[in-house]
């Protein structure tokens, strides 16, 4: 039996595809280290100095410590130890306005950008330097791997995850005054013990430093309305805070956050109702 030229060709082509896939490595692997990572990090560092001129920073040294930690521990079988880089940073901390969140990143970014006096992890130097970047080392310890890095889900000791875990811990340990926690009431497990907030930050908060922990549960304006201050996992969070002796408050549907959501997406049907009730309230106040 002889194969037709066409079937022979398609056989060759699938072998070629498999060979290419073999060379590319595991299908789940994402892109490698962010290109130009050194320039981005050092550039952001100098920018941070213009924002906070009182902070004394050696940006080149911070980069060196970071690079050394990643390259030294690039086999993924141990956590990357960033403590030397953290020691090279003398972060100054505010005395109030710490903001924690889970599954509400987009809202938090606009909430903090409109000049509300909040301080998130992204406002610390480490948060500022590394937000949105990806990195991992080459297995032969010769530098960063710009071709491919595993995802967080694939390995236990991901170098990016290790940095955020350490940064989150430091951030939470320093939190004092009035602390805000912004949770997403449109999903199940708004408070999730597996998340960064639930697994590291919460346990690192100190009830003696915190005046009050103020939870805000925010839903998408048109729903779904799944969790609230007295429903779902938020109740578990309140129970933990209570048992550890924190003063706490919990608010559903914070008005300023609802207005912000309407500004972001004015077409939502509840924004029309919102607009009517806000203008009604304003006119009642004026009369
Ligand atoms: N792979 C890559 N990035 C991830 C992954 C993942 N598997 N999981 C989470 N992240 C990153 C994303 O950038 C996401 O926006 O972590 C961010 C926060 O994840 P969430 O699950 O939304 O929230 P949580 O885990 O609770 O972390 C938020 O930790 O970042 C600190 O101080 C911050 O309080 C905040 C909390």
Short mmCIF file of C-alpha atoms and ligand atoms in Angstrom, two decimals:
data_model
loop_
_atom_site.label_atom_id
_atom_site.label_comp_id
_atom_site.label_asym_id
_atom_site.label_seq_id
_atom_site.Cartn_x
_atom_site.Cartn_y
_atom_site.Cartn_z
CA UNK A 1 0.00 0.00 0.00
CA UNK A 2 1.40 3.34 -0.99
CA UNK A 3 0.35 6.54 0.66
CA UNK A 4 -0.75 9.43 -1.48
CA UNK A 5 1.56 12.47 -1.65
CA UNK A 6 -1.03 14.46 0.27
CA UNK A 7 -1.29 12.07 3.25
CA UNK A 8 2.49 11.69 3.33
CA UNK A 9 2.80 15.47 3.49
CA UNK A 10 0.25 15.83 6.31
CA UNK A 11 2.04 13.07 8.27
CA UNK A 12 5.32 14.97 8.00
CA UNK A 13 3.65 18.18 9.03
CA UNK A 14 2.19 16.76 12.28
CA UNK A 15 5.61 15.29 13.17
CA UNK A 16 7.11 18.74 12.59
CA UNK A 17 4.44 20.36 14.79
CA UNK A 18 5.11 17.89 17.63
CA UNK A 19 8.85 18.43 17.30
CA UNK A 20 8.38 22.21 17.51
CA UNK A 21 6.08 21.78 20.56
CA UNK A 22 8.73 19.55 22.17
CA UNK A 23 11.35 22.27 21.61
CA UNK A 24 9.04 24.95 23.00
CA UNK A 25 8.53 23.01 26.22
CA UNK A 26 5.36 22.60 28.35
CA UNK A 27 2.24 24.02 26.74
CA UNK A 28 1.29 25.93 29.93
CA UNK A 29 4.59 27.87 30.09
CA UNK A 30 3.99 31.57 29.70
CA UNK A 31 6.29 34.14 28.14
CA UNK A 32 9.64 34.52 29.79
CA UNK A 33 11.08 37.36 31.87
CA UNK A 34 9.74 40.77 30.84
CA UNK A 35 12.09 42.18 28.17
CA UNK A 36 14.26 45.09 29.40
CA UNK A 37 13.39 44.26 33.00
CA UNK A 38 16.56 45.89 34.32
CA UNK A 39 15.84 49.21 32.61
CA UNK A 40 12.21 49.11 33.73
CA UNK A 41 13.04 48.40 37.38
CA UNK A 42 15.91 50.89 37.64
CA UNK A 43 13.87 53.52 35.75
CA UNK A 44 10.89 53.03 38.07
CA UNK A 45 13.22 53.29 41.04
CA UNK A 46 14.52 56.72 39.93
CA UNK A 47 10.94 57.77 39.29
CA UNK A 48 10.00 56.72 42.84
CA UNK A 49 12.73 59.00 44.16
CA UNK A 50 11.11 61.93 42.38
CA UNK A 51 7.79 61.00 44.06
CA UNK A 52 9.34 60.49 47.51
CA UNK A 53 12.52 62.62 47.54
CA UNK A 54 13.12 61.90 51.24
CA UNK A 55 13.77 58.23 50.59
CA UNK A 56 17.46 57.46 50.19
CA UNK A 57 17.73 54.73 47.56
CA UNK A 58 20.59 53.18 45.67
CA UNK A 59 18.64 51.99 42.61
CA UNK A 60 21.58 50.14 41.05
CA UNK A 61 22.25 48.29 44.29
CA UNK A 62 18.56 47.32 44.65
CA UNK A 63 18.66 45.88 41.13
CA UNK A 64 21.89 43.99 41.90
CA UNK A 65 20.42 42.41 45.04
CA UNK A 66 17.27 41.43 43.14
CA UNK A 67 19.18 39.93 40.21
CA UNK A 68 21.53 37.99 42.47
CA UNK A 69 18.64 36.47 44.45
CA UNK A 70 16.76 35.35 41.34
CA UNK A 71 19.78 33.95 39.52
CA UNK A 72 21.20 32.21 42.61
CA UNK A 73 17.97 30.32 43.24
CA UNK A 74 16.74 29.56 39.74
CA UNK A 75 15.96 25.87 40.04
CA UNK A 76 12.40 26.39 41.40
CA UNK A 77 12.89 23.80 44.15
CA UNK A 78 13.38 26.41 46.88
CA UNK A 79 11.86 29.80 47.63
CA UNK A 80 13.88 32.72 46.26
CA UNK A 81 15.17 34.64 49.27
CA UNK A 82 14.84 38.38 48.60
CA UNK A 83 15.82 39.51 52.08
CA UNK A 84 19.01 41.25 50.92
CA UNK A 85 17.04 43.36 48.48
CA UNK A 86 14.45 44.19 51.15
CA UNK A 87 17.27 45.19 53.51
CA UNK A 88 18.64 47.57 50.87
CA UNK A 89 15.30 49.42 50.97
CA UNK A 90 14.57 51.74 53.82
CA UNK A 91 10.85 52.12 53.16
CA UNK A 92 9.04 54.91 54.99
CA UNK A 93 5.52 54.03 56.11
CA UNK A 94 2.44 56.19 56.68
CA UNK A 95 0.64 56.09 60.04
CA UNK A 96 -2.81 55.58 58.55
CA UNK A 97 -4.74 54.71 55.39
CA UNK A 98 -3.46 51.17 54.65
CA UNK A 99 -5.63 49.50 52.02
CA UNK A 100 -5.82 45.73 51.45
CA UNK A 101 -7.93 44.03 48.82
CA UNK A 102 -8.76 40.76 47.12
CA UNK A 103 -10.20 40.31 43.61
CA UNK A 104 -10.90 44.04 43.34
CA UNK A 105 -7.67 45.24 41.71
CA UNK A 106 -9.21 47.38 38.96
CA UNK A 107 -11.48 49.20 41.38
CA UNK A 108 -8.64 49.72 43.86
CA UNK A 109 -6.46 51.23 41.14
CA UNK A 110 -9.08 53.84 40.27
CA UNK A 111 -10.04 54.38 43.93
CA UNK A 112 -6.46 55.25 44.85
CA UNK A 113 -5.80 57.24 41.67
CA UNK A 114 -8.55 59.78 42.40
CA UNK A 115 -6.55 61.15 45.28
CA UNK A 116 -8.14 59.25 48.17
CA UNK A 117 -5.63 59.07 50.94
CA UNK A 118 -4.95 55.35 50.80
CA UNK A 119 -1.71 53.45 50.82
CA UNK A 120 -1.58 50.11 49.00
CA UNK A 121 1.21 47.64 48.37
CA UNK A 122 1.59 49.22 44.91
CA UNK A 123 2.60 52.49 46.62
CA UNK A 124 5.55 50.90 48.39
CA UNK A 125 8.84 50.84 46.50
CA UNK A 126 8.75 47.08 45.93
CA UNK A 127 5.15 47.24 44.70
CA UNK A 128 6.01 50.17 42.45
CA UNK A 129 9.10 48.49 40.98
CA UNK A 130 7.68 45.08 40.19
CA UNK A 131 3.97 45.52 39.39
CA UNK A 132 3.09 43.78 36.12
CA UNK A 133 6.54 42.24 35.60
CA UNK A 134 7.42 38.58 35.17
CA UNK A 135 10.78 36.98 35.81
CA UNK A 136 12.60 33.72 36.40
CA UNK A 137 16.19 32.56 36.22
CA UNK A 138 17.83 30.16 33.76
CA UNK A 139 18.42 26.73 35.19
CA UNK A 140 22.18 26.97 34.54
CA UNK A 141 22.20 30.13 36.75
CA UNK A 142 23.60 32.24 33.91
CA UNK A 143 20.97 34.98 34.13
CA UNK A 144 17.27 35.60 33.54
CA UNK A 145 15.26 33.31 31.31
CA UNK A 146 13.75 35.57 28.64
CA UNK A 147 12.26 32.67 26.68
CA UNK A 148 9.86 31.04 29.09
CA UNK A 149 8.85 31.05 32.75
CA UNK A 150 6.39 28.69 34.45
CA UNK A 151 3.07 30.04 35.74
CA UNK A 152 2.30 30.42 39.46
CA UNK A 153 0.03 27.41 39.31
CA UNK A 154 2.72 25.10 37.90
CA UNK A 155 5.31 25.30 40.66
CA UNK A 156 5.37 25.80 44.40
CA UNK A 157 8.31 28.18 44.61
CA UNK A 158 7.64 30.69 41.86
CA UNK A 159 10.13 33.59 42.04
CA UNK A 160 7.40 36.18 41.32
CA UNK A 161 5.02 34.67 43.89
CA UNK A 162 7.84 34.56 46.49
CA UNK A 163 8.51 38.27 46.05
CA UNK A 164 4.84 39.25 46.38
CA UNK A 165 4.39 37.00 49.38
CA UNK A 166 7.33 38.64 51.18
CA UNK A 167 6.25 42.13 50.12
CA UNK A 168 2.67 41.48 51.28
CA UNK A 169 3.90 40.20 54.64
CA UNK A 170 6.11 43.25 55.21
CA UNK A 171 3.28 45.55 54.17
CA UNK A 172 0.78 43.93 56.55
CA UNK A 173 3.26 43.87 59.43
CA UNK A 174 3.65 47.64 59.11
CA UNK A 175 -0.09 48.39 58.86
CA UNK A 176 -1.49 50.64 61.55
CA UNK A 177 -4.26 53.16 62.15
CA UNK A 178 -7.45 52.69 60.18
CA UNK A 179 -7.11 49.77 57.82
CA UNK A 180 -9.45 49.23 54.86
CA UNK A 181 -10.13 45.88 53.20
CA UNK A 182 -11.93 45.92 49.85
CA UNK A 183 -13.62 42.63 48.91
CA UNK A 184 -15.60 41.54 45.87
CA UNK A 185 -19.19 40.62 46.81
CA UNK A 186 -19.98 39.43 43.29
CA UNK A 187 -18.00 36.23 43.72
CA UNK A 188 -18.11 33.27 46.09
CA UNK A 189 -15.32 33.29 48.69
CA UNK A 190 -14.81 37.03 48.57
CA UNK A 191 -12.61 36.32 51.58
CA UNK A 192 -10.45 33.43 50.47
CA UNK A 193 -7.95 31.78 52.81
CA UNK A 194 -5.85 30.80 49.74
CA UNK A 195 -5.44 34.39 48.51
CA UNK A 196 -2.54 36.69 49.41
CA UNK A 197 -4.83 38.67 51.68
CA UNK A 198 -6.32 35.59 53.34
CA UNK A 199 -3.17 33.53 53.68
CA UNK A 200 -0.48 36.10 54.55
CA UNK A 201 -1.67 39.63 55.10
CA UNK A 202 -4.53 38.95 57.50
CA UNK A 203 -2.37 36.85 59.84
CA UNK A 204 0.37 39.49 59.81
CA UNK A 205 -1.95 42.33 60.86
CA UNK A 206 -1.42 43.36 64.45
CA UNK A 207 -4.52 44.26 66.53
CA UNK A 208 -2.37 46.48 68.78
CA UNK A 209 -1.24 48.63 65.84
CA UNK A 210 -4.60 48.72 64.07
CA UNK A 211 -7.19 51.19 65.28
CA UNK A 212 -9.89 49.52 63.23
CA UNK A 213 -10.23 47.16 60.27
CA UNK A 214 -12.91 48.52 57.96
CA UNK A 215 -14.22 45.99 55.46
CA UNK A 216 -16.00 47.25 52.35
CA UNK A 217 -17.85 44.65 50.31
CA UNK A 218 -18.36 45.86 46.76
CA UNK A 219 -20.49 44.12 44.14
CA UNK A 220 -20.74 44.84 40.43
CA UNK A 221 -23.59 47.34 40.32
CA UNK A 222 -25.83 45.07 38.26
CA UNK A 223 -24.88 42.02 40.34
CA UNK A 224 -24.52 39.17 40.94
CA UNK A 225 -24.99 39.92 44.65
CA UNK A 226 -23.41 36.88 46.24
CA UNK A 227 -21.66 37.96 49.44
CA UNK A 228 -22.14 40.79 51.90
CA UNK A 229 -21.26 41.76 55.47
CA UNK A 230 -23.67 39.16 56.81
CA UNK A 231 -23.47 36.54 54.09
CA UNK A 232 -20.81 34.12 52.88
CA UNK A 233 -17.10 34.15 53.61
CA UNK A 234 -17.10 37.79 54.79
CA UNK A 235 -18.80 36.50 57.96
CA UNK A 236 -15.77 34.20 58.49
CA UNK A 237 -13.41 37.14 58.12
CA UNK A 238 -15.38 39.14 60.71
CA UNK A 239 -15.27 36.13 63.04
CA UNK A 240 -11.46 35.93 62.71
CA UNK A 241 -11.07 39.66 63.34
CA UNK A 242 -13.35 39.41 66.38
CA UNK A 243 -11.48 36.45 67.84
CA UNK A 244 -8.14 38.24 67.44
CA UNK A 245 -9.42 41.34 69.21
CA UNK A 246 -9.57 43.80 66.30
CA UNK A 247 -12.04 46.66 66.25
CA UNK A 248 -13.84 46.30 62.94
CA UNK A 249 -16.60 47.70 60.77
CA UNK A 250 -18.19 46.32 57.62
CA UNK A 251 -20.01 48.27 54.91
CA UNK A 252 -21.96 46.98 51.93
CA UNK A 253 -22.34 49.24 48.91
CA UNK A 254 -20.09 52.11 49.97
CA UNK A 255 -21.50 55.18 48.24
CA UNK A 256 -18.22 56.64 46.96
CA UNK A 257 -17.25 53.27 45.48
CA UNK A 258 -20.63 52.99 43.77
CA UNK A 259 -20.18 56.44 42.23
CA UNK A 260 -16.72 55.43 41.07
CA UNK A 261 -18.12 52.28 39.44
CA UNK A 262 -20.72 54.42 37.64
CA UNK A 263 -18.04 56.78 36.39
CA UNK A 264 -16.16 53.76 35.01
CA UNK A 265 -19.25 52.26 33.41
CA UNK A 266 -22.13 54.77 33.24
CA UNK A 267 -24.30 52.52 31.04
CA UNK A 268 -25.08 50.07 33.86
CA UNK A 269 -28.79 50.18 34.60
CA UNK A 270 -28.24 50.76 38.34
CA UNK A 271 -26.23 53.88 37.50
CA UNK A 272 -29.34 55.48 36.08
CA UNK A 273 -31.17 54.83 39.37
CA UNK A 274 -28.04 55.98 41.23
CA UNK A 275 -27.91 59.21 39.24
CA UNK A 276 -31.58 59.91 40.01
CA UNK A 277 -31.22 59.23 43.72
CA UNK A 278 -27.99 61.26 44.03
CA UNK A 279 -29.49 64.26 42.25
CA UNK A 280 -32.68 63.84 44.31
CA UNK A 281 -30.66 63.80 47.53
CA UNK A 282 -28.61 66.81 46.40
CA UNK A 283 -31.75 68.77 45.61
CA UNK A 284 -33.27 67.80 48.99
CA UNK A 285 -30.13 69.08 50.72
CA UNK A 286 -30.31 72.37 48.81
CA UNK A 287 -33.97 73.01 49.79
N1 LIG B 1 -0.41 34.23 38.47
C1 LIG B 1 0.02 35.49 38.32
N2 LIG B 1 -0.40 36.51 39.07
C2 LIG B 1 -1.33 36.26 40.00
C3 LIG B 1 -1.86 34.96 40.23
C4 LIG B 1 -1.36 33.92 39.40
N3 LIG B 1 -1.79 32.66 39.54
N4 LIG B 1 -2.75 35.03 41.26
C5 LIG B 1 -2.78 36.31 41.64
N5 LIG B 1 -1.93 37.05 40.90
C6 LIG B 1 -1.64 38.47 41.03
C7 LIG B 1 -2.48 39.26 40.08
O1 LIG B 1 -1.74 40.35 39.59
C8 LIG B 1 -3.60 39.76 40.98
O2 LIG B 1 -4.11 40.97 40.52
O3 LIG B 1 -1.94 38.86 42.34
C9 LIG B 1 -2.90 39.89 42.31
C10 LIG B 1 -3.81 39.76 43.49
O4 LIG B 1 -4.52 38.57 43.42
P1 LIG B 1 -6.02 38.44 44.03
O5 LIG B 1 -6.35 36.99 44.02
O6 LIG B 1 -6.95 39.39 43.35
O7 LIG B 1 -5.95 38.97 45.51
P2 LIG B 1 -5.06 38.46 46.68
O8 LIG B 1 -4.40 37.17 46.36
O9 LIG B 1 -5.86 38.50 47.95
O10 LIG B 1 -3.94 39.59 46.75
C11 LIG B 1 -4.23 40.93 46.99
O11 LIG B 1 -2.16 41.04 48.21
O12 LIG B 1 -1.20 42.13 46.44
C12 LIG B 1 -1.39 42.17 47.82
O13 LIG B 1 -1.68 44.04 49.30
C13 LIG B 1 -2.22 43.39 48.16
O14 LIG B 1 -4.10 43.20 49.71
C14 LIG B 1 -3.63 42.87 48.41
C15 LIG B 1 -3.56 41.37 48.26
#
